Coordinates of C-alpha atoms in Angstrom, one line a residue:
M116 CA 102.0 -8.7 151.0
P117 CA 98.8 -10.1 149.7
S118 CA 98.7 -13.7 149.0
A119 CA 98.6 -15.2 145.6
A120 CA 94.9 -16.1 146.1
E121 CA 94.1 -12.5 147.0
Q122 CA 96.0 -11.2 144.0
S123 CA 94.2 -13.6 141.7
E124 CA 90.9 -12.5 143.2
Q125 CA 91.7 -8.9 142.8
S126 CA 92.9 -9.4 139.2
K127 CA 89.7 -11.3 138.5
R128 CA 87.6 -8.5 140.0
Q129 CA 89.3 -5.9 137.9
R130 CA 88.8 -8.0 134.7
L131 CA 85.1 -8.4 135.6
L132 CA 84.9 -4.6 136.2
Y133 CA 86.5 -4.0 132.8
Q134 CA 84.0 -6.4 131.2
R135 CA 81.1 -4.6 132.9
L136 CA 82.3 -1.3 131.7
A137 CA 82.6 -2.7 128.2
L138 CA 79.2 -4.2 128.3
E139 CA 77.7 -0.9 129.6
T140 CA 79.4 0.9 126.8
A141 CA 78.1 -1.6 124.2
Q142 CA 74.6 -1.3 125.8
S143 CA 74.7 2.5 125.5
A144 CA 75.8 2.2 121.8
L145 CA 73.1 -0.3 121.1
S146 CA 70.5 2.0 122.7
L147 CA 71.7 4.9 120.5
Q148 CA 71.6 2.6 117.4
S149 CA 68.1 1.5 118.5
E150 CA 66.9 5.0 118.7
E151 CA 68.3 5.8 115.3
L152 CA 66.7 2.8 113.8
N153 CA 63.4 3.7 115.4
S154 CA 63.7 7.3 114.0
Q155 CA 64.6 5.9 110.6
C156 CA 61.6 3.5 110.8
A157 CA 59.3 6.4 111.7
S158 CA 60.7 8.4 108.8
W159 CA 60.4 5.5 106.4
T160 CA 56.8 5.0 107.6
S161 CA 56.1 8.7 106.9
D162 CA 57.7 8.5 103.5
I163 CA 55.8 5.4 102.7
S164 CA 52.5 7.1 103.6
R165 CA 53.4 10.2 101.6
L166 CA 54.4 8.0 98.6
R167 CA 51.1 6.2 98.9
N168 CA 49.2 9.5 98.8
E169 CA 51.2 10.6 95.8
V170 CA 50.6 7.3 94.1
E171 CA 46.9 7.7 94.8
K172 CA 46.9 11.2 93.4
L173 CA 48.8 10.1 90.3
R174 CA 46.2 7.3 89.9
E175 CA 43.4 9.9 90.1
Q176 CA 45.1 12.1 87.6
K177 CA 45.6 9.2 85.3
D178 CA 42.0 8.3 85.6
R179 CA 41.0 11.9 85.0
A180 CA 43.3 12.1 82.0
T181 CA 41.9 8.9 80.7
R182 CA 38.4 10.1 81.0
L183 CA 39.3 13.4 79.2
R184 CA 41.1 11.5 76.5
N185 CA 38.0 9.3 76.0
D186 CA 35.7 12.3 75.9
A187 CA 38.1 14.1 73.5
E188 CA 38.2 11.0 71.3
T189 CA 34.4 10.9 71.4
Q190 CA 34.0 14.5 70.5
L191 CA 36.7 14.2 67.8
G192 CA 34.8 11.3 66.4
V193 CA 31.6 13.3 66.3
L194 CA 33.4 16.3 64.8
S195 CA 35.0 14.1 62.2
K196 CA 31.7 12.8 61.2
V197 CA 30.3 16.3 60.9
L198 CA 33.4 17.4 59.0
Q199 CA 33.1 14.5 56.7
G200 CA 29.4 15.3 56.1
V201 CA 30.4 18.9 55.2
L202 CA 33.1 17.7 52.9
D203 CA 30.7 15.4 51.2
E204 CA 28.2 18.2 50.8
L205 CA 31.0 20.5 49.4
E206 CA 32.1 17.7 47.1
V207 CA 28.5 17.4 45.8
L208 CA 28.4 21.2 45.4
D209 CA 31.7 21.2 43.6
K210 CA 30.3 18.7 41.1
G211 CA 27.2 20.8 40.6
G212 CA 25.0 18.0 41.8
L213 CA 23.1 20.2 44.3
P214 CA 21.2 23.3 43.3
M215 CA 21.8 26.5 45.3
K216 CA 18.4 26.5 46.8
N217 CA 19.2 23.2 48.5
F218 CA 22.4 24.4 50.1
P219 CA 22.7 23.6 53.8
P220 CA 21.6 26.4 56.1
D221 CA 25.1 26.8 57.5
I222 CA 26.6 27.2 54.0
L223 CA 24.0 29.7 53.0
R224 CA 24.5 31.7 56.2
M225 CA 28.3 31.9 55.4
I226 CA 27.5 33.1 51.9
F227 CA 25.1 35.7 53.2
L228 CA 27.6 37.1 55.7
E229 CA 30.4 37.2 53.2
A230 CA 28.2 38.9 50.5
A231 CA 26.7 41.4 53.0
A232 CA 30.2 42.4 54.2
G233 CA 30.8 43.8 50.7
D234 CA 27.4 45.2 50.0
S235 CA 24.8 45.4 52.7
R236 CA 22.0 45.5 50.2
F237 CA 22.5 41.8 49.7
R238 CA 20.7 41.2 52.9
W239 CA 17.5 42.4 51.4
V240 CA 18.2 40.5 48.2
A241 CA 18.4 37.3 50.2
M242 CA 15.2 38.2 52.0
G243 CA 13.3 38.4 48.7
V244 CA 14.6 35.2 47.0
C245 CA 12.5 32.6 48.7
R246 CA 10.9 31.6 52.0
D247 CA 13.9 29.5 53.1
W248 CA 16.4 32.2 52.4
R249 CA 14.3 34.8 54.2
S250 CA 14.1 32.5 57.3
I251 CA 17.9 32.0 57.3
A252 CA 18.5 35.7 57.0
Q253 CA 16.0 36.5 59.8
L254 CA 17.6 33.9 62.1
T255 CA 21.2 35.3 61.6
P256 CA 21.6 38.2 64.0
S257 CA 25.1 38.9 63.0
L258 CA 23.9 39.7 59.5
W259 CA 22.1 42.7 61.0
S260 CA 24.9 43.8 63.3
R261 CA 25.9 46.8 61.2
L262 CA 23.1 49.3 60.4
Q263 CA 22.9 52.8 59.1
I264 CA 19.6 54.7 59.7
K265 CA 19.0 58.0 57.9
F266 CA 16.4 60.3 59.4
A267 CA 15.2 61.4 56.0
H268 CA 12.6 59.1 54.6
H269 CA 9.6 59.7 56.8
N270 CA 7.2 57.2 55.5
N271 CA 5.7 53.9 56.7
A272 CA 7.7 51.8 54.3
M273 CA 11.1 53.0 55.6
L274 CA 10.0 52.9 59.2
K275 CA 9.0 49.2 58.7
V276 CA 12.3 48.4 57.0
A277 CA 14.2 50.0 59.9
R278 CA 12.1 48.2 62.5
E279 CA 12.6 44.8 60.9
A280 CA 16.3 45.2 60.5
L281 CA 16.7 46.1 64.2
S282 CA 14.4 43.2 65.3
F283 CA 16.3 40.7 63.2
G284 CA 19.5 41.6 65.2
G285 CA 18.0 40.4 68.5
Q286 CA 20.5 41.1 71.3
Y287 CA 23.6 40.8 69.0
P288 CA 26.1 43.6 69.6
L289 CA 25.2 46.5 67.2
Q290 CA 27.3 48.9 65.2
L291 CA 24.9 51.8 64.6
H292 CA 25.2 54.8 62.3
L293 CA 22.7 57.5 62.8
L294 CA 22.7 60.1 59.9
F295 CA 20.6 63.3 60.4
C296 CA 19.9 64.7 56.9
L297 CA 17.3 66.3 54.8
P298 CA 14.5 64.4 53.1
P299 CA 15.3 63.4 49.5
V300 CA 14.3 65.8 46.8
P301 CA 12.1 64.5 44.0
P302 CA 13.9 64.6 40.6
R303 CA 13.1 67.6 38.5
R304 CA 11.1 66.8 35.3
S305 CA 13.2 69.1 33.2
R306 CA 16.4 67.2 34.2
D307 CA 17.4 64.1 32.4
A308 CA 17.2 61.0 34.5
S309 CA 20.4 59.7 35.9
P310 CA 21.7 56.6 34.0
R311 CA 22.2 54.9 37.4
R312 CA 19.2 53.0 38.6
N313 CA 18.0 53.8 42.1
P314 CA 18.2 50.8 44.4
P315 CA 14.9 49.2 45.4
R316 CA 12.9 50.6 48.3
G317 CA 14.4 49.8 51.7
W318 CA 18.0 49.6 50.7
S319 CA 18.8 53.3 51.3
D320 CA 17.9 54.0 54.9
I321 CA 19.5 50.9 56.3
E322 CA 22.9 49.8 55.0
S323 CA 26.2 48.8 56.3
S324 CA 28.5 51.6 57.4
D325 CA 32.1 51.4 58.4
H326 CA 32.4 53.6 61.4
D327 CA 36.1 54.3 60.8
S328 CA 35.7 55.2 57.1
D329 CA 36.3 58.8 56.0
R330 CA 34.0 58.5 53.0
D331 CA 31.6 61.4 52.6
S332 CA 28.1 60.2 53.4
D333 CA 26.4 63.5 52.6
I334 CA 25.8 62.5 49.0
E335 CA 24.5 59.0 48.7
D336 CA 23.8 56.8 45.7
W337 CA 20.2 56.2 46.6
D338 CA 19.0 59.7 45.3
E339 CA 21.9 61.2 43.5
D340 CA 19.9 63.7 41.5
G341 CA 18.0 64.8 44.4
W342 CA 21.0 65.5 46.5
R343 CA 22.6 67.4 43.7
H344 CA 19.6 69.6 43.5
V345 CA 20.0 70.3 47.3
A346 CA 23.7 71.1 47.0
G347 CA 23.0 73.4 44.1
R348 CA 20.0 75.0 45.9
A349 CA 17.9 74.3 42.8
V350 CA 14.9 73.0 44.7
D351 CA 11.4 73.7 43.4
N352 CA 8.2 73.2 45.5
W353 CA 10.0 71.0 48.1
N354 CA 8.2 70.6 51.4
R355 CA 10.9 70.9 54.1
T356 CA 8.4 70.8 57.0
P357 CA 9.6 68.2 59.6
N358 CA 7.3 65.3 60.2
Y359 CA 7.2 65.2 64.0
E360 CA 5.0 62.1 64.1
F361 CA 7.5 60.0 62.2
A362 CA 10.4 61.5 64.1
W363 CA 8.9 60.2 67.4
D364 CA 8.2 56.8 65.8
Y365 CA 11.9 56.5 64.7
V366 CA 13.1 57.4 68.1
D367 CA 10.7 55.1 69.8
M368 CA 12.0 52.3 67.6
I369 CA 15.7 53.0 68.0
A370 CA 15.9 53.7 71.8
P371 CA 15.3 50.1 73.0
H372 CA 18.2 49.0 70.9
L373 CA 20.8 51.6 72.1
P374 CA 21.9 49.5 75.1
R375 CA 23.2 46.8 72.9
C376 CA 25.4 49.2 70.8
K377 CA 29.1 48.4 70.8
S378 CA 29.8 51.2 68.2
L379 CA 27.9 54.4 67.5
F380 CA 28.4 56.9 64.7
W381 CA 26.3 60.1 65.2
Q382 CA 26.6 62.2 62.0
V383 CA 24.9 65.4 60.8
S384 CA 24.8 65.9 57.0
A385 CA 26.6 68.8 55.6
I386 CA 23.5 70.2 53.9
S387 CA 21.1 69.8 56.8
G388 CA 22.5 72.5 59.1
D389 CA 19.2 74.4 59.2
W390 CA 17.0 71.4 59.6
W391 CA 15.1 71.1 62.9
T392 CA 16.1 67.7 64.1
W393 CA 13.5 66.6 66.5
E394 CA 15.0 63.1 66.5
A395 CA 18.1 64.4 68.3
C396 CA 15.9 66.2 70.8
W397 CA 13.9 63.1 71.7
I398 CA 16.8 60.8 71.7
A399 CA 18.5 63.1 74.2
R400 CA 15.4 62.8 76.4
R401 CA 15.3 59.0 76.2
L402 CA 19.0 58.9 77.2
D403 CA 18.1 60.0 80.7
T404 CA 17.1 56.4 81.5
I405 CA 19.5 54.5 79.3
V406 CA 22.9 53.1 80.2
L407 CA 25.2 52.2 77.3
E408 CA 27.4 49.8 79.2
H409 CA 28.4 47.8 76.0
L410 CA 29.4 50.9 74.0
K411 CA 33.1 50.8 73.3
T412 CA 33.5 53.1 70.2
M413 CA 31.7 56.4 69.6
R414 CA 32.2 58.8 66.7
I415 CA 30.4 62.2 66.7
D416 CA 30.5 64.4 63.6
L417 CA 28.5 67.6 63.7
L418 CA 30.6 69.1 60.9
S419 CA 31.8 72.7 61.0
I420 CA 28.4 74.4 60.6
T421 CA 26.3 76.3 63.0
L422 CA 23.3 74.1 63.9
R423 CA 20.1 76.0 64.4
T424 CA 18.5 73.2 66.3
G425 CA 18.2 74.6 69.8
G426 CA 21.3 72.7 70.8
H427 CA 19.6 69.3 70.5
H428 CA 22.6 67.5 69.0
E429 CA 25.0 69.0 71.6
Q430 CA 22.6 67.9 74.4
A431 CA 22.3 64.4 73.0
V432 CA 26.1 64.0 72.6
H433 CA 26.6 65.2 76.1
K434 CA 24.2 62.6 77.5
L435 CA 25.7 59.9 75.3
C436 CA 29.1 60.6 76.8
R437 CA 27.7 60.5 80.3
A438 CA 25.7 57.2 79.6
A439 CA 28.7 55.3 78.3
P440 CA 31.0 54.3 81.2
N441 CA 33.1 51.8 79.3
L442 CA 34.1 53.8 76.2
T443 CA 37.6 52.9 74.9
R444 CA 37.5 55.0 71.7
L445 CA 36.0 58.5 71.2
S446 CA 36.2 60.7 68.2
M447 CA 34.3 64.1 68.0
R448 CA 34.1 66.9 65.5
N449 CA 32.7 70.3 66.2
V450 CA 31.3 69.3 69.6
P451 CA 31.6 71.3 72.8
W452 CA 33.7 69.4 75.3
N453 CA 32.0 68.0 78.4
R454 CA 33.3 65.8 81.2
L455 CA 33.1 62.0 80.5
S456 CA 31.9 59.2 82.7
T457 CA 34.4 56.8 81.3
T458 CA 37.9 56.3 82.7
T459 CA 38.9 53.6 80.2
L460 CA 39.7 55.5 77.1
H461 CA 42.4 54.1 74.8
S462 CA 42.0 56.7 72.0
L463 CA 40.6 60.2 71.9
D464 CA 40.3 62.3 68.7
L465 CA 39.0 65.9 68.9
T466 CA 38.6 67.9 65.7
D467 CA 37.4 71.6 65.7
C468 CA 36.0 71.1 69.2
K469 CA 35.6 73.8 71.8
A470 CA 36.9 73.2 75.3
R471 CA 38.2 75.1 78.4
L472 CA 41.7 74.0 79.0
E473 CA 41.2 73.0 82.6
D474 CA 38.1 70.9 81.8
L475 CA 40.0 69.1 79.1
L476 CA 43.0 68.5 81.4
A477 CA 40.7 67.3 84.2
S478 CA 39.2 64.7 81.9
L479 CA 42.6 63.6 80.6
D480 CA 43.9 63.2 84.2
E481 CA 41.3 60.4 84.7
Q482 CA 42.4 58.4 81.6
N483 CA 45.3 56.3 82.8
D484 CA 45.0 53.9 79.9
L485 CA 44.9 56.6 77.1
R486 CA 47.3 55.5 74.4
I487 CA 46.3 57.8 71.4
L488 CA 45.5 61.5 71.7
K489 CA 44.7 63.6 68.6
L490 CA 43.8 67.3 68.8
Y491 CA 43.2 69.1 65.5
C492 CA 42.7 72.9 65.9
T493 CA 40.7 72.4 69.1
Q494 CA 39.8 75.8 70.4
T495 CA 40.6 76.0 74.1
S496 CA 40.1 78.8 76.5
V497 CA 42.0 79.4 79.7
S498 CA 39.6 81.9 81.1
L499 CA 36.2 80.9 82.4
P500 CA 33.0 82.1 80.7
P501 CA 31.1 84.9 82.5
G502 CA 29.3 83.6 85.6
S503 CA 30.8 80.1 85.7
V504 CA 32.9 78.6 88.4
I505 CA 35.3 75.7 88.8
T506 CA 33.7 73.0 91.0
D507 CA 36.7 70.7 91.2
E508 CA 39.1 72.1 93.8
R509 CA 42.0 70.2 92.2
W510 CA 41.9 72.5 89.2
Q511 CA 41.4 75.8 90.9
S512 CA 44.4 77.9 90.0
E513 CA 46.0 80.2 92.5
P514 CA 48.5 82.9 91.6
S515 CA 51.0 81.5 94.1
R516 CA 50.7 77.9 92.9
A517 CA 52.2 76.5 89.8
P518 CA 49.8 74.9 87.2
R519 CA 49.2 71.2 87.8
I520 CA 50.9 68.9 85.3
V521 CA 48.7 66.1 84.0
K522 CA 50.6 62.8 83.5
L523 CA 49.4 60.4 80.8
P524 CA 51.3 57.2 81.8
A525 CA 50.2 55.0 78.9
L526 CA 50.2 57.6 76.0
T527 CA 52.4 56.5 73.1
Y528 CA 51.0 58.6 70.2
L529 CA 50.1 62.3 70.1
F530 CA 48.8 64.5 67.3
Y531 CA 48.6 68.1 68.1
Q532 CA 47.8 70.9 65.7
S533 CA 47.3 74.3 67.2
D534 CA 45.4 77.2 65.8
R535 CA 45.9 81.0 66.0
V536 CA 43.4 81.4 68.9
F537 CA 45.2 78.8 70.9
E538 CA 48.6 80.3 70.4
E539 CA 47.3 83.6 71.9
E540 CA 46.5 82.0 75.2
S541 CA 48.7 82.5 78.2
E542 CA 49.4 78.7 78.5
T543 CA 49.1 75.8 76.1
L544 CA 48.1 72.2 76.4
L545 CA 51.8 71.1 75.9
S546 CA 52.8 73.0 78.9
R547 CA 50.5 71.0 81.1
L548 CA 51.1 67.5 79.8
S549 CA 53.7 64.9 80.8
C550 CA 53.9 61.7 78.6
P551 CA 56.8 59.5 79.9
R552 CA 56.1 56.7 77.4
L553 CA 55.4 58.8 74.4
Q554 CA 57.0 57.2 71.3
R555 CA 55.5 59.1 68.3
A556 CA 54.3 62.8 68.2
I557 CA 53.2 65.1 65.4
I558 CA 53.1 68.8 66.3
K559 CA 51.8 71.2 63.7
G560 CA 51.3 74.9 63.7
D561 CA 52.2 78.2 62.1
V562 CA 53.2 80.4 65.0
W563 CA 55.7 78.9 67.5
G564 CA 57.4 81.9 69.1
Q565 CA 55.0 82.2 72.0
T566 CA 54.9 78.5 72.8
L567 CA 58.6 77.5 72.2
S568 CA 59.4 77.0 75.8
D569 CA 56.3 74.9 76.3
M570 CA 57.2 72.7 73.4
V571 CA 60.8 72.2 74.7
T572 CA 59.5 71.4 78.2
F573 CA 57.1 68.9 76.8
L574 CA 59.7 67.2 74.7
L575 CA 62.1 67.0 77.7
R576 CA 59.3 65.2 79.6
S577 CA 59.2 62.5 76.9
P578 CA 62.4 60.6 77.2
L579 CA 61.3 57.7 75.1
L580 CA 60.2 59.8 72.0
E581 CA 61.6 58.1 68.9
E582 CA 59.4 59.5 66.1
L583 CA 58.6 63.2 65.7
G584 CA 56.8 65.1 63.0
L585 CA 57.1 68.9 63.3
T586 CA 56.2 72.0 61.3
L587 CA 59.5 73.7 60.4
M588 CA 60.2 77.2 61.7
S589 CA 63.1 79.6 61.8
S590 CA 66.5 78.2 62.8
D591 CA 66.6 80.2 66.0
L592 CA 63.5 78.4 67.1
L593 CA 64.5 75.0 65.9
R594 CA 67.9 74.9 67.6
P595 CA 66.5 74.6 71.2
V596 CA 63.9 72.1 70.0
F597 CA 66.4 69.9 68.3
Q598 CA 68.7 70.0 71.3
S599 CA 65.9 68.6 73.5
L600 CA 65.4 65.5 71.3
P601 CA 68.2 63.0 72.4
S602 CA 66.1 59.9 71.6
V603 CA 64.5 60.8 68.3
R604 CA 65.5 58.4 65.5
E605 CA 63.0 59.5 62.9
F606 CA 62.1 63.1 62.1
V607 CA 59.4 64.3 59.6
G608 CA 59.8 67.9 58.6
M609 CA 56.7 69.7 57.3
D610 CA 56.9 73.1 55.8
S611 CA 54.1 75.4 57.0
R612 CA 53.0 75.9 53.4
T613 CA 51.3 72.5 53.5
L614 CA 48.8 74.1 55.9
G615 CA 48.1 76.9 53.5
W616 CA 48.9 79.6 56.1
G617 CA 51.4 81.6 54.1
S618 CA 55.2 81.6 53.8
I619 CA 57.4 80.7 56.8
P620 CA 61.1 79.8 56.6
G621 CA 61.4 76.3 55.5
Y622 CA 64.0 73.6 55.0
Q623 CA 67.0 75.9 54.7
E624 CA 66.3 76.7 58.4
F625 CA 66.1 73.0 59.2
F626 CA 69.5 72.3 57.6
S627 CA 71.0 75.2 59.6
A628 CA 69.6 74.2 62.9
A629 CA 70.3 70.5 62.5
L630 CA 74.1 71.0 62.4
V631 CA 74.5 72.6 65.8
P632 CA 76.1 70.4 68.5
G633 CA 73.6 68.3 70.3
A634 CA 70.9 68.6 67.6
L635 CA 69.1 65.3 66.9
P636 CA 72.1 63.1 68.1
S637 CA 70.2 59.8 67.4
L638 CA 68.6 60.7 64.1
Q639 CA 68.7 57.8 61.6
W640 CA 65.7 58.5 59.3
L641 CA 64.8 61.9 57.8
S642 CA 61.6 62.6 55.9
L643 CA 60.9 66.0 54.3
L644 CA 57.3 66.3 53.0
D645 CA 57.6 69.5 51.0
F646 CA 59.9 71.0 48.4
C647 CA 63.4 70.2 49.4
P648 CA 66.5 71.8 47.9
L649 CA 68.7 69.0 46.7
D650 CA 71.8 71.2 46.6
M651 CA 71.4 71.7 50.4
L652 CA 70.5 68.2 51.3
I653 CA 73.6 66.5 50.0
P654 CA 76.1 68.9 51.6
W655 CA 74.2 68.8 54.9
I656 CA 74.5 65.0 55.0
N657 CA 78.2 65.3 54.3
D658 CA 78.7 67.9 57.0
R659 CA 76.7 65.9 59.6
N660 CA 78.7 62.8 59.0
A661 CA 82.0 64.7 59.0
S662 CA 81.3 66.6 62.2
G663 CA 80.3 63.6 64.2
I664 CA 77.5 65.4 66.0
G665 CA 75.3 62.3 65.8
T666 CA 74.7 58.9 64.3
P667 CA 75.1 58.8 60.5
L668 CA 71.9 59.2 58.6
K669 CA 70.6 55.8 57.2
Y670 CA 67.3 56.6 55.5
F671 CA 65.7 59.4 53.6
S672 CA 62.2 59.9 52.4
T673 CA 60.4 62.6 50.3
F674 CA 58.2 62.9 47.3
P675 CA 60.3 62.8 44.2
E676 CA 58.3 65.7 42.6
H677 CA 59.3 67.8 45.6
L678 CA 63.1 67.6 45.0
Y679 CA 64.7 70.4 43.0
N680 CA 68.2 71.6 42.2
D681 CA 69.1 75.2 41.9
S682 CA 72.2 74.5 39.8
P683 CA 71.4 75.1 36.1
H684 CA 74.3 72.9 35.0
S685 CA 73.1 69.7 36.8
P686 CA 69.3 69.4 36.5
D687 CA 67.9 66.6 38.6
D688 CA 66.0 63.9 36.6
G689 CA 64.6 62.0 39.5
V690 CA 67.4 59.4 39.4
S691 CA 70.7 61.1 40.1
W692 CA 69.7 62.2 43.6
R693 CA 69.1 58.6 44.5
E694 CA 72.6 57.7 43.3
Q695 CA 74.1 60.5 45.3
L696 CA 72.4 59.4 48.4
Q697 CA 73.5 55.8 47.9
E698 CA 77.1 57.0 47.6
L699 CA 76.6 58.4 51.1
S700 CA 75.2 55.1 52.4
V701 CA 71.7 56.6 52.7
E702 CA 68.9 54.3 51.6
V703 CA 65.8 55.9 50.0
K704 CA 62.5 54.6 51.4
P705 CA 58.9 55.4 50.6
V706 CA 57.3 58.2 52.4
G707 CA 55.3 57.1 55.4
W708 CA 53.1 58.9 57.9
I709 CA 50.9 60.3 55.2
D710 CA 47.6 59.3 57.0
D711 CA 49.0 60.6 60.3
V712 CA 50.6 63.8 59.1
Y713 CA 47.5 65.0 57.1
W714 CA 44.9 63.7 59.6
P715 CA 41.9 64.2 59.7
Y716 CA 41.4 65.2 56.0
G717 CA 44.1 63.3 54.0
K718 CA 46.8 64.6 51.8
K719 CA 44.6 65.2 48.8
D720 CA 42.6 67.8 50.7
W721 CA 45.7 69.9 51.4
A722 CA 46.5 70.2 47.7

């Protein structure tokens, strides 16, 4: 047995051992806490550094904002003083205390621009008032940004006027209208003078011209009697020999200004078809060394006449198309189609143009941004002319290979009017196009039997089509067309008589075809643009609503004078038909689409 002293010593040793273990445990815990504190201190140090950097950035931003605010306040103060000065001047002008000749130059410049927008002759009026007005007009390039030059007056005075107008424009973007026409005919002595006074010299050859206007420019106000003599072929002792010297002078004057054109209208007068236009020939030659990089809009109108000019206009137009890489809008009439250098077209209008189908499709295939396409009786040919070959392998057709489909991914509007020549071809443009985003289409023609399958295929490739205008045909042909239009909400029916091509079954065929299952299931708005039998329209709406083949009709449009009722006991007076439609919850709306449906001539020209 251990003694009491040994037991006490052993107990003491165990207690000290326990204390040692406790101290070691506490030391380990303290070490861990110390490491955590060190880690937190390092993190806090990093956060403090980051916050300091952010504070510094915020201070810099504050300083920058303060400087910008101070600069803005300074500029605002300057502008306020300028505005106050203008207001003071206007107040003086209001009170009549300042004569017009003492108007500030900026005010006069605004007056000139506003007046010239309505009548371009005001530019020359301002030039002749006084020295100050002439100086202001000369130093306002935008005042001379819209010019029309007629290749008619071959004399030094007109040449000087044209040269001055072009020089005043400087490098300002130019909207240029080139009109190729005959020289004016002197008034006949036996004819009474026109009561209208001719404008002063210099106003006629250079004047403002709206490039999108459909106004006939063949007969102008500047020599009305003379033009009437030409139109009536009552011309005595009139020298029609071209002046080659002045033609060259005009071209030499115009050519340096072509690169700054943003809009160009090239027009041949209707009564100058047999005139030898050397200007067109020499402009074509100058275009070999000119790039029209700023040209965005171009309109070419060679009319529907045979030009005996050695093909000068066609050559010039071809070179214009090749020299304009950034065109966004192109409109051509009676022009042979050629490949374009631009791939940025947004709008393309072709009227009475001649083109081979593959060439036209090859050009369309390059226009990924094309949104509007209008083709009016454009004569196309599938076969190649004798001796010609296709150089682009993509468009070489093989008997064993299906024709290539051209996709126009951005096209939203299509106007397509075919002619008899086109209908006789083995394939049509519609059969080769795919327009997945097409929203509005107008398709006109008088013979649809040969192209019905192409039309149906084209419509099925347009799943987003909502608005459709179509020349009506027999019900047997209309049924498959209507059944391929699941998304069309607005339909415009046009009887073929509006084209003046004879009698083809009209609206009775439409009413018959539009009641078959699956025909126009989403139709909400119906427009009929020719004579519509009222005693067929009302029953058709009732039958459509009762059968449930589609959504109920909400809107109807037509010309009131085109409604008629075959019933002798209930003559329509122009009011009762509206009441009958209102009872069917159909709202009558004004006829739209007139400009689109009757493009490019307008409704009055179809009368």
